[in-house]
């Protein structure tokens, strides 16, 4: 009898371990799809108001983004405006590779400490998709005019960003243009993005900026909708629209609860710590209309990320 009980107990434990090992939190996302038409991030400090937005997001029948507008507006101790209009198309290359092409018209203005900067750009960005359906590289051609475009020839530069994956999750990325080189590392714990490290090297003056982002998720709360990866608009350094559609690997299905930012900046022999940021998030809303992350922050008086249809 005792032997039979031991056999049954072992079987139950094996079944429990098997169920735990095979648990997939993405299976809990069963309440339909959520595709926002607008994403607006607002932050404020006593000296500065910041609004960053992706608006008029349109999609085709497959849920792929076909056009959108981006803007960044900063007012207060500095004045800065950045506006972009994007059109996106999808096609198959002659060698069978799937490609996403984004064309962008951009304008930029900044005024701070009596110094102004003003330019416009036209950008053609080509993203190649690997056999798993994820972007492995993005190549860009940038035409740059000081002020408004005119009959003079623009300064043309290029950039390249690559991505590496571990299964369905992005584990690293690198970016390089004429002025800087950036390396990102993404560390995962199961289905959760544990932290990101970001190393920026200025190719002109040799300065280095190292940033860390540590994330905590609510293990009890799973985002119940498929569709847009909302974390793409929270985490640093991610090409948001591509990532929101799942082209930069899977995003965590859990709801973000906390973020810690740190790092340092090095110039020559001088090293200084970056400002430490601690954001604690709450998540609410109605997916029929809008969802929102609201944060309590040690830096920002107000901080919210709103996703609306």
mmCIF file of C-alpha atoms in Angstrom:
data_model
loop_
_atom_site.group_PDB
_atom_site.id
_atom_site.type_symbol
_atom_site.label_atom_id
_atom_site.label_comp_id
_atom_site.label_asym_id
_atom_site.label_seq_id
_atom_site.Cartn_x
_atom_site.Cartn_y
_atom_site.Cartn_z
ATOM 1 C CA UNK A 1 0.000 0.000 0.000
ATOM 2 C CA UNK A 2 2.802 2.358 0.968
ATOM 3 C CA UNK A 3 4.572 1.516 -2.312
ATOM 4 C CA UNK A 4 1.417 2.235 -4.321
ATOM 5 C CA UNK A 5 0.994 5.575 -2.536
ATOM 6 C CA UNK A 6 4.593 6.519 -3.406
ATOM 7 C CA UNK A 7 4.021 5.676 -7.059
ATOM 8 C CA UNK A 8 0.840 7.796 -7.178
ATOM 9 C CA UNK A 9 2.561 10.719 -5.450
ATOM 10 C CA UNK A 10 5.467 10.577 -7.891
ATOM 11 C CA UNK A 11 3.037 10.548 -10.811
ATOM 12 C CA UNK A 12 1.187 13.573 -9.451
ATOM 13 C CA UNK A 13 4.423 15.503 -8.923
ATOM 14 C CA UNK A 14 5.590 14.640 -12.444
ATOM 15 C CA UNK A 15 2.286 15.825 -13.887
ATOM 16 C CA UNK A 16 2.496 19.075 -11.902
ATOM 17 C CA UNK A 17 6.048 19.722 -13.121
ATOM 18 C CA UNK A 18 5.023 18.916 -16.672
ATOM 19 C CA UNK A 19 2.082 21.364 -16.506
ATOM 20 C CA UNK A 20 4.347 24.066 -15.033
ATOM 21 C CA UNK A 21 7.040 23.531 -17.641
ATOM 22 C CA UNK A 22 4.513 23.692 -20.490
ATOM 23 C CA UNK A 23 2.668 26.781 -19.202
ATOM 24 C CA UNK A 24 2.554 29.514 -21.808
ATOM 25 C CA UNK A 25 1.288 32.907 -20.547
ATOM 26 C CA UNK A 26 0.504 33.997 -24.109
ATOM 27 C CA UNK A 27 -2.355 31.464 -24.026
ATOM 28 C CA UNK A 28 -4.059 33.712 -21.460
ATOM 29 C CA UNK A 29 -4.418 36.526 -24.006
ATOM 30 C CA UNK A 30 -7.903 35.514 -25.069
ATOM 31 C CA UNK A 31 -9.992 38.676 -25.053
ATOM 32 C CA UNK A 32 -9.433 39.750 -28.649
ATOM 33 C CA UNK A 33 -7.080 42.213 -30.344
ATOM 34 C CA UNK A 34 -6.176 45.757 -29.390
ATOM 35 C CA UNK A 35 -4.730 48.095 -32.032
ATOM 36 C CA UNK A 36 -4.422 51.747 -30.951
ATOM 37 C CA UNK A 37 -4.640 54.543 -33.514
ATOM 38 C CA UNK A 38 -2.838 56.959 -31.186
ATOM 39 C CA UNK A 39 -0.126 56.616 -28.544
ATOM 40 C CA UNK A 40 0.674 59.676 -26.418
ATOM 41 C CA UNK A 41 3.374 59.935 -23.749
ATOM 42 C CA UNK A 42 3.318 62.941 -21.423
ATOM 43 C CA UNK A 43 5.973 63.829 -18.850
ATOM 44 C CA UNK A 44 6.465 66.962 -16.814
ATOM 45 C CA UNK A 45 9.005 68.387 -14.362
ATOM 46 C CA UNK A 46 8.952 71.820 -12.697
ATOM 47 C CA UNK A 47 11.056 73.155 -15.596
ATOM 48 C CA UNK A 48 9.933 71.144 -18.588
ATOM 49 C CA UNK A 49 6.893 69.610 -20.323
ATOM 50 C CA UNK A 50 7.428 66.749 -22.780
ATOM 51 C CA UNK A 51 4.847 65.254 -25.153
ATOM 52 C CA UNK A 52 5.770 62.393 -27.484
ATOM 53 C CA UNK A 53 3.139 60.890 -29.770
ATOM 54 C CA UNK A 54 2.441 58.426 -32.554
ATOM 55 C CA UNK A 55 -0.843 59.441 -34.177
ATOM 56 C CA UNK A 56 -3.089 58.615 -37.141
ATOM 57 C CA UNK A 57 -1.780 55.037 -37.137
ATOM 58 C CA UNK A 58 -3.434 53.245 -40.061
ATOM 59 C CA UNK A 59 -3.314 49.511 -40.819
ATOM 60 C CA UNK A 60 -4.072 47.118 -43.650
ATOM 61 C CA UNK A 61 -6.254 44.011 -43.452
ATOM 62 C CA UNK A 62 -3.429 42.016 -41.878
ATOM 63 C CA UNK A 63 -3.028 44.510 -39.035
ATOM 64 C CA UNK A 64 0.250 45.876 -40.424
ATOM 65 C CA UNK A 65 0.879 49.602 -39.976
ATOM 66 C CA UNK A 66 0.827 51.427 -43.328
ATOM 67 C CA UNK A 67 1.218 55.053 -42.198
ATOM 68 C CA UNK A 68 1.575 57.151 -39.050
ATOM 69 C CA UNK A 69 2.787 60.496 -37.757
ATOM 70 C CA UNK A 70 5.301 61.063 -34.980
ATOM 71 C CA UNK A 71 5.925 64.201 -32.949
ATOM 72 C CA UNK A 72 8.053 65.278 -30.008
ATOM 73 C CA UNK A 73 7.405 68.615 -28.326
ATOM 74 C CA UNK A 74 9.396 69.997 -25.393
ATOM 75 C CA UNK A 75 8.708 73.341 -23.746
ATOM 76 C CA UNK A 76 10.092 75.126 -20.697
ATOM 77 C CA UNK A 77 13.809 75.596 -20.119
ATOM 78 C CA UNK A 78 14.364 74.478 -23.735
ATOM 79 C CA UNK A 79 12.178 74.585 -26.835
ATOM 80 C CA UNK A 80 12.275 71.573 -29.133
ATOM 81 C CA UNK A 81 9.965 70.274 -31.855
ATOM 82 C CA UNK A 82 10.382 67.177 -34.002
ATOM 83 C CA UNK A 83 7.775 66.049 -36.530
ATOM 84 C CA UNK A 84 7.762 63.038 -38.870
ATOM 85 C CA UNK A 85 5.355 61.593 -41.409
ATOM 86 C CA UNK A 86 5.830 57.912 -42.275
ATOM 87 C CA UNK A 87 4.488 55.689 -45.044
ATOM 88 C CA UNK A 88 5.132 51.956 -44.776
ATOM 89 C CA UNK A 89 4.911 49.244 -47.419
ATOM 90 C CA UNK A 90 5.598 45.501 -47.476
ATOM 91 C CA UNK A 91 6.983 43.429 -50.339
ATOM 92 C CA UNK A 92 9.008 40.341 -51.260
ATOM 93 C CA UNK A 93 12.513 40.847 -52.633
ATOM 94 C CA UNK A 94 13.845 38.989 -55.707
ATOM 95 C CA UNK A 95 15.649 36.477 -53.457
ATOM 96 C CA UNK A 96 12.505 35.654 -51.502
ATOM 97 C CA UNK A 97 13.260 37.804 -48.438
ATOM 98 C CA UNK A 98 10.343 39.727 -46.974
ATOM 99 C CA UNK A 99 11.004 43.464 -46.683
ATOM 100 C CA UNK A 100 9.424 46.458 -44.954
ATOM 101 C CA UNK A 101 10.154 49.874 -46.470
ATOM 102 C CA UNK A 102 9.417 53.079 -44.554
ATOM 103 C CA UNK A 103 9.691 56.537 -46.125
ATOM 104 C CA UNK A 104 9.858 59.486 -43.753
ATOM 105 C CA UNK A 105 9.660 63.268 -44.050
ATOM 106 C CA UNK A 106 11.119 64.858 -40.915
ATOM 107 C CA UNK A 107 11.602 68.357 -39.530
ATOM 108 C CA UNK A 108 13.463 69.394 -36.378
ATOM 109 C CA UNK A 109 13.879 72.597 -34.376
ATOM 110 C CA UNK A 110 15.630 73.194 -31.056
ATOM 111 C CA UNK A 111 16.465 76.344 -29.124
ATOM 112 C CA UNK A 112 18.424 76.278 -25.855
ATOM 113 C CA UNK A 113 20.814 78.691 -24.153
ATOM 114 C CA UNK A 114 20.579 81.121 -27.082
ATOM 115 C CA UNK A 115 21.625 78.478 -29.656
ATOM 116 C CA UNK A 116 19.198 77.263 -32.325
ATOM 117 C CA UNK A 117 19.250 74.202 -34.576
ATOM 118 C CA UNK A 118 16.897 73.660 -37.499
ATOM 119 C CA UNK A 119 16.932 70.944 -40.175
ATOM 120 C CA UNK A 120 14.754 68.764 -42.411
ATOM 121 C CA UNK A 121 15.335 65.216 -43.579
ATOM 122 C CA UNK A 122 14.047 62.615 -46.001
ATOM 123 C CA UNK A 123 14.716 59.050 -44.896
ATOM 124 C CA UNK A 124 14.295 55.742 -46.717
ATOM 125 C CA UNK A 125 14.498 52.815 -44.310
ATOM 126 C CA UNK A 126 14.598 49.184 -45.459
ATOM 127 C CA UNK A 127 14.052 46.393 -42.932
ATOM 128 C CA UNK A 128 14.861 42.792 -43.910
ATOM 129 C CA UNK A 129 12.912 39.958 -42.289
ATOM 130 C CA UNK A 130 14.497 36.595 -41.451
ATOM 131 C CA UNK A 131 12.970 33.129 -41.842
ATOM 132 C CA UNK A 132 11.341 33.345 -38.380
ATOM 133 C CA UNK A 133 9.464 36.513 -39.332
ATOM 134 C CA UNK A 134 11.662 38.918 -37.352
ATOM 135 C CA UNK A 135 13.691 41.900 -38.571
ATOM 136 C CA UNK A 136 17.408 41.109 -38.650
ATOM 137 C CA UNK A 137 18.643 44.416 -40.068
ATOM 138 C CA UNK A 138 17.452 47.932 -40.871
ATOM 139 C CA UNK A 139 19.378 50.035 -43.392
ATOM 140 C CA UNK A 140 18.656 53.734 -43.818
ATOM 141 C CA UNK A 141 19.570 56.440 -46.317
ATOM 142 C CA UNK A 142 19.223 59.944 -44.860
ATOM 143 C CA UNK A 143 19.123 63.171 -46.903
ATOM 144 C CA UNK A 144 19.773 66.127 -44.600
ATOM 145 C CA UNK A 145 19.142 69.831 -45.239
ATOM 146 C CA UNK A 146 19.972 72.666 -42.858
ATOM 147 C CA UNK A 147 16.724 74.628 -42.692
ATOM 148 C CA UNK A 148 14.096 73.890 -45.350
ATOM 149 C CA UNK A 149 14.763 71.679 -48.420
ATOM 150 C CA UNK A 150 15.871 73.816 -51.378
ATOM 151 C CA UNK A 151 17.698 73.509 -54.665
ATOM 152 C CA UNK A 152 21.028 72.851 -52.974
ATOM 153 C CA UNK A 153 22.273 69.297 -52.638
ATOM 154 C CA UNK A 154 21.542 67.632 -49.296
ATOM 155 C CA UNK A 155 24.147 65.903 -47.182
ATOM 156 C CA UNK A 156 23.512 62.181 -47.577
ATOM 157 C CA UNK A 157 24.451 59.685 -44.876
ATOM 158 C CA UNK A 158 23.539 56.104 -44.012
ATOM 159 C CA UNK A 159 22.895 54.028 -40.911
ATOM 160 C CA UNK A 160 22.533 50.346 -40.113
ATOM 161 C CA UNK A 161 20.938 48.484 -37.230
ATOM 162 C CA UNK A 162 21.106 44.724 -36.697
ATOM 163 C CA UNK A 163 19.233 42.382 -34.342
ATOM 164 C CA UNK A 164 20.094 38.972 -32.870
ATOM 165 C CA UNK A 165 17.596 36.545 -31.339
ATOM 166 C CA UNK A 166 17.405 33.659 -28.920
ATOM 167 C CA UNK A 167 14.382 31.796 -30.205
ATOM 168 C CA UNK A 168 11.498 34.270 -30.231
ATOM 169 C CA UNK A 169 13.181 36.879 -28.034
ATOM 170 C CA UNK A 170 15.545 39.669 -29.100
ATOM 171 C CA UNK A 171 18.815 39.303 -27.169
ATOM 172 C CA UNK A 172 20.938 42.108 -28.660
ATOM 173 C CA UNK A 173 21.029 44.899 -31.208
ATOM 174 C CA UNK A 174 23.620 47.279 -32.634
ATOM 175 C CA UNK A 175 23.282 50.620 -34.410
ATOM 176 C CA UNK A 176 25.856 52.675 -36.292
ATOM 177 C CA UNK A 177 25.840 55.870 -38.337
ATOM 178 C CA UNK A 178 28.440 58.533 -39.134
ATOM 179 C CA UNK A 179 28.353 60.007 -35.624
ATOM 180 C CA UNK A 180 27.674 57.253 -33.097
ATOM 181 C CA UNK A 181 27.625 53.561 -32.374
ATOM 182 C CA UNK A 182 25.097 52.031 -29.951
ATOM 183 C CA UNK A 183 24.962 48.496 -28.550
ATOM 184 C CA UNK A 184 21.885 47.125 -26.792
ATOM 185 C CA UNK A 185 21.643 43.922 -24.767
ATOM 186 C CA UNK A 186 18.288 42.499 -23.704
ATOM 187 C CA UNK A 187 18.278 40.078 -20.770
ATOM 188 C CA UNK A 188 15.241 37.836 -20.341
ATOM 189 C CA UNK A 189 14.048 35.742 -17.414
ATOM 190 C CA UNK A 190 11.497 33.336 -18.831
ATOM 191 C CA UNK A 191 8.870 35.464 -20.558
ATOM 192 C CA UNK A 192 9.920 38.660 -18.786
ATOM 193 C CA UNK A 193 12.348 41.309 -20.033
ATOM 194 C CA UNK A 194 14.561 41.595 -16.962
ATOM 195 C CA UNK A 195 16.824 44.456 -18.075
ATOM 196 C CA UNK A 196 18.374 46.366 -20.960
ATOM 197 C CA UNK A 197 21.874 47.784 -21.202
ATOM 198 C CA UNK A 198 22.652 50.537 -23.690
ATOM 199 C CA UNK A 199 26.220 51.548 -24.600
ATOM 200 C CA UNK A 200 26.573 54.706 -26.712
ATOM 201 C CA UNK A 201 29.913 55.756 -28.175
ATOM 202 C CA UNK A 202 30.332 59.164 -29.802
ATOM 203 C CA UNK A 203 32.574 58.587 -32.821
ATOM 204 C CA UNK A 204 33.611 62.242 -32.949
ATOM 205 C CA UNK A 205 34.702 63.071 -29.408
ATOM 206 C CA UNK A 206 35.082 59.548 -28.000
ATOM 207 C CA UNK A 207 32.665 60.067 -25.098
ATOM 208 C CA UNK A 208 30.757 57.049 -23.778
ATOM 209 C CA UNK A 209 27.296 56.864 -22.241
ATOM 210 C CA UNK A 210 26.198 53.674 -20.510
ATOM 211 C CA UNK A 211 22.542 53.290 -19.500
ATOM 212 C CA UNK A 212 20.782 50.520 -17.605
ATOM 213 C CA UNK A 213 17.062 49.787 -17.472
ATOM 214 C CA UNK A 214 15.726 47.224 -15.001
ATOM 215 C CA UNK A 215 12.100 46.094 -15.229
ATOM 216 C CA UNK A 216 9.721 44.362 -12.832
ATOM 217 C CA UNK A 217 6.426 42.848 -13.977
ATOM 218 C CA UNK A 218 3.291 41.834 -12.124
ATOM 219 C CA UNK A 219 3.370 38.023 -12.312
ATOM 220 C CA UNK A 220 -0.364 37.891 -11.559
ATOM 221 C CA UNK A 221 -1.498 40.289 -14.299
ATOM 222 C CA UNK A 222 -1.230 39.309 -17.955
ATOM 223 C CA UNK A 223 -2.162 41.710 -20.725
ATOM 224 C CA UNK A 224 -5.337 39.931 -21.968
ATOM 225 C CA UNK A 225 -5.265 41.144 -25.596
ATOM 226 C CA UNK A 226 -3.231 40.186 -28.615
ATOM 227 C CA UNK A 227 -2.268 42.771 -31.230
ATOM 228 C CA UNK A 228 0.007 45.680 -30.357
ATOM 229 C CA UNK A 229 3.004 45.111 -28.064
ATOM 230 C CA UNK A 230 2.549 48.034 -25.667
ATOM 231 C CA UNK A 231 5.966 47.581 -24.016
ATOM 232 C CA UNK A 232 7.561 48.774 -27.260
ATOM 233 C CA UNK A 233 6.512 52.324 -26.330
ATOM 234 C CA UNK A 234 7.905 52.074 -22.792
ATOM 235 C CA UNK A 235 11.336 50.502 -23.165
ATOM 236 C CA UNK A 236 14.277 52.531 -24.410
ATOM 237 C CA UNK A 237 15.936 52.242 -27.792
ATOM 238 C CA UNK A 238 13.372 50.045 -29.519
ATOM 239 C CA UNK A 239 12.051 50.928 -33.025
ATOM 240 C CA UNK A 240 8.547 51.275 -31.666
ATOM 241 C CA UNK A 241 6.279 50.670 -34.641
ATOM 242 C CA UNK A 242 8.188 47.591 -35.852
ATOM 243 C CA UNK A 243 8.370 46.206 -32.312
ATOM 244 C CA UNK A 244 4.696 46.944 -31.651
ATOM 245 C CA UNK A 245 3.776 44.688 -34.581
ATOM 246 C CA UNK A 246 5.979 41.841 -33.303
ATOM 247 C CA UNK A 247 8.756 42.232 -35.877
ATOM 248 C CA UNK A 248 11.478 42.540 -33.181
ATOM 249 C CA UNK A 249 10.560 39.273 -31.470
ATOM 250 C CA UNK A 250 7.891 38.579 -28.888
ATOM 251 C CA UNK A 251 7.173 41.086 -26.150
ATOM 252 C CA UNK A 252 6.509 40.108 -22.556
ATOM 253 C CA UNK A 253 2.832 39.269 -21.929
ATOM 254 C CA UNK A 254 2.973 40.558 -18.349
ATOM 255 C CA UNK A 255 1.996 44.050 -17.197
ATOM 256 C CA UNK A 256 4.901 46.319 -16.213
ATOM 257 C CA UNK A 257 4.968 47.428 -12.568
ATOM 258 C CA UNK A 258 8.391 49.050 -11.997
ATOM 259 C CA UNK A 259 11.391 50.513 -13.856
ATOM 260 C CA UNK A 260 14.826 51.552 -12.576
ATOM 261 C CA UNK A 261 17.221 53.571 -14.741
ATOM 262 C CA UNK A 262 20.896 54.198 -14.043
ATOM 263 C CA UNK A 263 24.305 54.300 -15.687
ATOM 264 C CA UNK A 264 27.212 56.675 -16.242
ATOM 265 C CA UNK A 265 28.791 59.039 -18.775
ATOM 266 C CA UNK A 266 32.526 59.024 -19.512
ATOM 267 C CA UNK A 267 34.469 61.750 -21.304
ATOM 268 C CA UNK A 268 38.220 61.302 -21.390
ATOM 269 C CA UNK A 269 39.312 60.525 -17.837
ATOM 270 C CA UNK A 270 36.147 62.005 -16.297
ATOM 271 C CA UNK A 271 33.247 59.731 -15.334
ATOM 272 C CA UNK A 272 29.949 60.879 -13.832
ATOM 273 C CA UNK A 273 26.860 58.942 -12.760
ATOM 274 C CA UNK A 274 23.656 59.490 -14.722
ATOM 275 C CA UNK A 275 20.507 60.630 -12.923
ATOM 276 C CA UNK A 276 18.774 57.641 -11.352
ATOM 277 C CA UNK A 277 15.141 57.240 -12.319
ATOM 278 C CA UNK A 278 12.583 55.129 -10.451
ATOM 279 C CA UNK A 279 9.162 54.735 -12.065
ATOM 280 C CA UNK A 280 6.339 52.708 -10.498
ATOM 281 C CA UNK A 281 3.526 51.911 -12.951
ATOM 282 C CA UNK A 282 -0.185 51.254 -12.706
ATOM 283 C CA UNK A 283 -2.173 49.956 -15.665
ATOM 284 C CA UNK A 284 -5.854 50.432 -16.395
ATOM 285 C CA UNK A 285 -8.443 51.327 -19.006
ATOM 286 C CA UNK A 286 -10.992 49.824 -21.349
ATOM 287 C CA UNK A 287 -9.622 48.182 -24.487
ATOM 288 C CA UNK A 288 -12.749 49.231 -26.388
ATOM 289 C CA UNK A 289 -11.567 52.833 -26.096
ATOM 290 C CA UNK A 290 -8.131 53.235 -24.470
ATOM 291 C CA UNK A 291 -5.545 51.733 -22.145
ATOM 292 C CA UNK A 292 -2.978 53.593 -20.080
ATOM 293 C CA UNK A 293 0.186 53.274 -18.065
ATOM 294 C CA UNK A 294 0.408 55.900 -15.309
ATOM 295 C CA UNK A 295 3.659 56.231 -13.392
ATOM 296 C CA UNK A 296 4.710 57.565 -10.027
ATOM 297 C CA UNK A 297 8.248 58.856 -10.584
ATOM 298 C CA UNK A 298 11.084 60.350 -8.567
ATOM 299 C CA UNK A 299 11.916 62.596 -11.556
ATOM 300 C CA UNK A 300 8.625 63.479 -13.222
ATOM 301 C CA UNK A 301 5.718 65.275 -11.553
ATOM 302 C CA UNK A 302 3.403 63.571 -14.048
ATOM 303 C CA UNK A 303 4.100 60.661 -16.393
ATOM 304 C CA UNK A 304 1.494 58.819 -18.475
ATOM 305 C CA UNK A 305 1.359 56.653 -21.600
ATOM 306 C CA UNK A 306 -2.067 56.514 -23.266
ATOM 307 C CA UNK A 307 -3.116 54.101 -26.006
ATOM 308 C CA UNK A 308 -6.416 55.006 -27.709
ATOM 309 C CA UNK A 309 -8.401 53.708 -30.654
#
